[in-house]
Short mmCIF file of C-alpha atoms in Angstrom, two decimals:
data_model
loop_
_atom_site.label_atom_id
_atom_site.label_comp_id
_atom_site.label_asym_id
_atom_site.label_seq_id
_atom_site.Cartn_x
_atom_site.Cartn_y
_atom_site.Cartn_z
CA MET A 1 197.41 114.66 89.42
CA LYS A 2 199.85 111.76 89.34
CA PHE A 3 201.81 113.32 91.55
CA GLN A 4 199.12 113.16 93.87
CA LEU A 5 197.50 109.92 93.13
CA LYS A 6 201.06 108.50 94.29
CA ASN A 7 200.67 110.66 97.93
CA ILE A 8 197.75 109.06 98.50
CA LEU A 9 198.53 105.58 97.77
CA ALA A 10 201.28 106.07 99.67
CA VAL A 11 199.34 107.34 102.58
CA MET A 12 197.24 104.56 102.22
CA ALA A 13 199.46 101.45 102.43
CA LEU A 14 201.31 103.24 105.43
CA ALA A 15 197.89 103.04 107.32
CA ILE A 16 197.31 99.83 106.07
CA ALA A 17 200.52 98.66 107.16
CA PHE A 18 200.15 100.07 110.66
CA THR A 19 196.96 98.36 111.36
CA SER A 20 198.04 95.56 110.09
CA CYS A 21 201.02 95.62 112.80
CA SER A 22 198.80 96.77 115.34
CA ASP A 23 196.97 93.75 115.13
CA ASP A 24 199.54 91.41 114.90
CA ASP A 25 200.79 93.29 118.29
CA ASP A 26 197.26 92.47 119.48
CA ASN A 27 197.33 88.85 118.39
CA LYS A 28 201.12 88.59 120.24
CA ILE A 29 199.57 89.44 123.49
CA THR A 30 200.33 86.15 125.69
CA GLY A 31 200.40 85.09 129.27
CA GLU A 32 198.01 85.98 132.51
CA GLY A 33 197.68 88.87 134.30
CA SER A 34 195.08 90.71 137.17
CA ILE A 35 192.25 92.81 137.07
CA LYS A 36 191.12 95.43 140.08
CA LEU A 37 187.71 96.42 140.14
CA GLU A 38 187.57 99.23 142.46
CA PHE A 39 183.91 100.08 143.51
CA ASP A 40 183.58 103.41 144.99
CA ASN A 41 180.62 104.20 146.57
CA VAL A 42 178.76 108.22 145.90
CA TYR A 43 175.85 109.87 146.55
CA GLY A 44 174.62 111.90 143.47
CA ASP A 45 177.46 114.16 142.66
CA ALA A 46 178.66 113.70 146.67
CA ASP A 47 181.23 111.70 148.06
CA PHE A 48 179.19 108.81 150.37
CA ALA A 49 179.76 108.87 153.78
CA PHE A 50 177.86 107.49 156.76
CA ASN A 51 175.53 109.39 159.19
CA THR A 52 175.80 112.46 156.25
CA ALA A 53 172.71 114.22 155.16
CA TYR A 54 171.11 113.43 151.69
CA THR A 55 167.92 115.13 150.36
CA ASN A 56 166.32 112.60 147.89
CA SER A 57 163.86 114.02 144.87
CA ASN A 58 160.83 113.36 147.38
CA GLY A 59 161.99 115.67 149.86
CA GLU A 60 163.02 113.56 152.35
CA VAL A 61 166.63 113.81 154.31
CA ILE A 62 168.58 110.21 154.66
CA LYS A 63 171.33 109.51 156.56
CA ALA A 64 172.88 106.12 155.85
CA THR A 65 174.46 103.77 158.13
CA LYS A 66 174.94 100.37 156.22
CA VAL A 67 175.37 100.35 152.28
CA LYS A 68 176.25 96.48 151.37
CA TYR A 69 175.82 94.56 147.63
CA ILE A 70 176.47 91.29 146.23
CA VAL A 71 178.52 91.41 143.05
CA SER A 72 178.67 88.25 141.33
CA ASN A 73 179.22 86.29 138.07
CA ILE A 74 181.75 89.04 136.51
CA VAL A 75 182.55 88.94 132.94
CA LEU A 76 184.55 90.82 130.80
CA THR A 77 184.70 91.46 126.98
CA LYS A 78 187.53 91.81 124.79
CA THR A 79 188.17 94.41 122.05
CA ASP A 80 187.46 91.64 119.69
CA GLY A 81 184.24 90.86 121.06
CA SER A 82 184.71 87.55 122.97
CA THR A 83 184.35 87.13 126.73
CA TYR A 84 186.32 86.15 129.64
CA THR A 85 184.24 84.72 132.46
CA VAL A 86 185.64 84.79 135.94
CA PRO A 87 185.12 80.73 137.10
CA LYS A 88 181.57 80.37 138.99
CA SER A 89 183.37 79.51 142.40
CA ASP A 90 185.53 82.77 142.53
CA SER A 91 182.45 85.14 141.39
CA TYR A 92 180.81 86.21 144.62
CA PHE A 93 181.84 89.35 146.54
CA ILE A 94 180.24 91.15 149.17
CA ILE A 95 181.16 95.15 148.97
CA ASP A 96 180.39 96.56 151.94
CA GLU A 97 181.11 100.51 152.65
CA GLY A 98 182.14 99.99 156.18
CA THR A 99 184.99 97.65 155.15
CA ALA A 100 187.16 99.36 152.93
CA THR A 101 188.94 96.05 152.11
CA SER A 102 186.02 94.62 150.64
CA THR A 103 185.55 97.41 148.01
CA LEU A 104 188.63 96.70 145.95
CA LEU A 105 188.70 93.44 144.48
CA GLU A 106 191.40 91.89 142.15
CA LEU A 107 190.64 88.98 139.91
CA PRO A 108 193.81 86.82 139.04
CA ASN A 109 194.09 84.64 136.03
CA ILE A 110 192.63 86.62 133.55
CA PRO A 111 193.75 85.97 129.43
CA ALA A 112 196.10 89.10 128.99
CA ALA A 113 194.06 90.95 126.42
CA ASN A 114 192.38 94.64 126.13
CA TYR A 115 188.82 94.55 127.61
CA LYS A 116 186.21 97.40 126.64
CA SER A 117 183.30 96.34 129.10
CA ILE A 118 182.50 94.52 131.86
CA SER A 119 179.38 92.74 133.31
CA PHE A 120 178.27 91.60 136.46
CA GLY A 121 175.25 90.64 138.84
CA ILE A 122 173.49 91.99 141.75
CA GLY A 123 172.90 89.12 144.32
CA VAL A 124 173.09 85.45 143.77
CA ASP A 125 171.95 83.96 140.45
CA GLN A 126 169.05 81.52 140.88
CA GLU A 127 171.05 78.48 139.20
CA GLN A 128 173.35 79.04 142.31
CA PHE A 129 170.98 79.06 145.31
CA ASN A 130 169.41 76.24 143.43
CA LEU A 131 172.37 74.31 144.08
CA GLY A 132 171.34 74.11 147.72
CA ALA A 133 173.03 75.15 150.84
CA THR A 134 175.93 72.76 150.42
CA GLY A 135 176.33 73.85 146.97
CA GLN A 136 177.60 77.52 147.85
CA GLY A 137 180.86 76.72 149.15
CA ASP A 138 182.26 79.28 151.58
CA PHE A 139 180.22 81.86 150.13
CA LEU A 140 177.01 81.08 152.04
CA THR A 141 179.26 81.37 155.52
CA THR A 142 180.42 84.54 154.16
CA ALA A 143 176.96 86.12 153.40
CA GLN A 144 175.63 84.72 157.07
CA ASN A 145 178.40 86.40 158.81
CA ALA A 146 178.01 90.05 157.04
CA GLY A 147 174.19 89.68 157.67
CA MET A 148 173.41 89.43 154.04
CA MET A 149 171.30 86.11 154.54
CA TRP A 150 167.35 86.42 155.53
CA SER A 151 167.81 82.31 156.44
CA TRP A 152 168.47 79.90 153.81
CA SER A 153 164.87 79.39 153.19
CA ALA A 154 164.15 83.24 152.12
CA GLY A 155 167.85 83.27 150.63
CA TYR A 156 170.23 86.16 150.37
CA LYS A 157 169.73 89.80 150.84
CA PHE A 158 171.15 91.22 147.13
CA VAL A 159 171.29 94.70 148.57
CA ALA A 160 171.01 95.94 152.18
CA PHE A 161 170.49 99.78 152.54
CA GLU A 162 169.95 101.39 156.23
CA GLY A 163 169.85 104.09 157.93
CA THR A 164 167.62 107.03 159.29
CA PHE A 165 165.47 109.61 157.65
CA THR A 166 163.15 112.68 158.30
CA SER A 167 160.71 114.26 155.93
CA SER A 168 157.87 117.34 156.14
CA THR A 169 155.91 114.72 158.01
CA VAL A 170 158.25 112.43 159.59
CA THR A 171 160.09 115.02 162.09
CA THR A 172 162.08 113.38 163.98
CA ASP A 173 164.80 110.04 162.73
CA THR A 174 162.95 107.10 161.81
CA SER A 175 164.62 104.05 161.11
CA TYR A 176 164.81 102.42 157.20
CA MET A 177 165.48 99.21 155.47
CA VAL A 178 165.62 98.59 152.53
CA HIS A 179 166.68 94.59 151.40
CA THR A 180 166.62 93.20 147.88
CA GLY A 181 166.71 89.72 146.72
CA GLN A 182 163.87 86.76 146.37
CA THR A 183 160.37 87.64 147.07
CA GLY A 184 157.55 84.83 146.28
CA THR A 185 158.06 84.31 142.56
CA SER A 186 160.04 87.08 142.00
CA TYR A 187 163.68 86.75 142.12
CA ASN A 188 165.28 90.36 141.64
CA TYR A 189 168.71 89.68 140.45
CA ASN A 190 170.15 91.98 138.17
CA THR A 191 172.49 91.82 135.54
CA ILE A 192 174.59 95.29 135.20
CA ASN A 193 176.46 96.27 131.62
CA ILE A 194 179.25 98.95 131.60
CA ASP A 195 181.46 100.14 128.82
CA PHE A 196 184.96 101.17 129.79
CA PRO A 197 185.98 104.59 128.57
CA GLU A 198 189.25 103.15 127.89
CA ASN A 199 190.53 99.48 127.67
CA ALA A 200 191.60 97.87 130.16
CA MET A 201 195.08 96.53 129.44
CA VAL A 202 195.34 93.23 131.13
CA ARG A 203 199.18 92.09 130.67
CA THR A 204 201.55 89.90 132.62
CA THR A 205 203.33 93.24 133.56
CA ILE A 206 200.36 95.53 133.73
CA THR A 207 197.54 95.27 136.06
CA PRO A 208 194.50 97.49 135.28
CA GLN A 209 192.45 99.07 138.20
CA VAL A 210 188.72 99.76 136.84
CA HIS A 211 187.32 102.50 138.91
CA ILE A 212 183.48 101.45 139.29
CA MET A 213 181.28 104.72 140.99
CA ALA A 214 178.31 103.37 142.52
CA ASP A 215 175.66 105.63 143.15
CA VAL A 216 173.66 104.83 146.05
CA LYS A 217 170.89 107.38 145.22
CA HIS A 218 169.77 105.12 142.61
CA ILE A 219 168.50 102.49 145.21
CA ILE A 220 165.66 104.20 146.16
CA ASP A 221 165.67 107.62 143.85
CA GLY A 222 167.00 106.45 140.72
CA THR A 223 164.47 105.95 137.33
CA ASN A 224 161.70 105.04 140.17
CA LYS A 225 161.24 106.84 143.10
CA ILE A 226 160.61 105.31 146.01
CA SER A 227 158.71 107.20 149.27
CA LEU A 228 160.27 106.28 152.68
CA THR A 229 157.38 108.37 154.28
CA SER A 230 155.15 106.35 152.27
CA ASN A 231 156.47 102.97 153.65
CA ASN A 232 156.45 104.36 157.44
CA MET A 233 155.42 101.64 159.42
CA GLY A 234 155.48 103.92 162.77
CA GLY A 235 157.42 102.29 165.30
CA MET A 236 158.85 99.85 163.25
CA GLY A 237 160.30 102.59 160.33
CA ALA A 238 159.85 102.10 157.01
CA MET A 239 160.56 98.60 155.85
CA ILE A 240 160.91 97.64 152.11
CA MET A 241 161.76 93.94 151.90
CA GLY A 242 158.98 93.09 149.49
CA GLY A 243 155.76 94.08 147.48
CA ALA A 244 155.15 96.14 144.46
CA ASN A 245 158.73 98.47 145.43
CA LEU A 246 160.91 95.60 145.31
CA PRO A 247 161.31 94.94 140.89
CA LEU A 248 161.16 98.56 141.08
CA ILE A 249 164.16 99.07 143.36
CA THR A 250 165.84 96.17 140.96
CA ALA A 251 164.99 98.65 137.77
CA ASN A 252 166.89 101.17 139.73
CA LEU A 253 169.81 99.23 139.90
CA SER A 254 170.58 99.24 136.50
CA ASN A 255 171.91 103.11 136.46
CA MET A 256 173.68 102.56 139.69
CA PHE A 257 176.44 102.07 138.21
CA GLU A 258 179.76 103.52 135.71
CA VAL A 259 183.04 103.38 135.17
CA HIS A 260 184.79 107.07 135.42
CA HIS A 261 188.61 105.86 134.40
CA VAL A 262 190.76 102.92 134.42
CA HIS A 263 194.71 102.83 135.33
CA ASN A 264 196.55 100.70 132.89
CA ASP A 265 199.57 100.74 135.42
#
């Protein structure tokens, strides 16, 4: 019995020593590095591609010609629960399926640490918008050039999802346009929170790449099912840019993103 007890105590001592050593190693992480965020658009279980037919839950066949969304206010959470917030002036991006370089963001000057999750906004937060046109910096011009503004008074488009569709009652290709953003008293900004399946190990010598899957199906075919056919306005097509559908679409975005994997090399 004494021999067994000694063995148990020895194992416990080794475990404590190993944990302490690991904690010491974590505490010794210093310096800064970079992290890459890769946004990979998919449609359900399929890779996303323009002008490819996808059938939604309403039996509508859609072909997308535009997928753009604004990513903002990136915050990284460390394994100890503390956070690093990317400076606001460097934290507004437009992810554009039509521009491959826009889908890979590299964030510099990140404190070296082990990170377990990320949060980011979809759209431009109201605090930033309230700074006025002169307070937007270069991003205002970027958004205008990308077609992600209605007008300054109307504000930014947070998501632009466009293409054509058919259904059992709409038998010829008919255009649709889904734009989210501020409408009336509803701002429709959304914050996304995602855990990493493994830690992102930012080091001076390691730049992790976080592979974020963005399922564009969720825009109108998530928890809330939005019918393009019901929003068809005849010659103008289906135009969803306000009304009761917009907060439903904003809610859908909460489940649009997940981290598939993290490369630590």
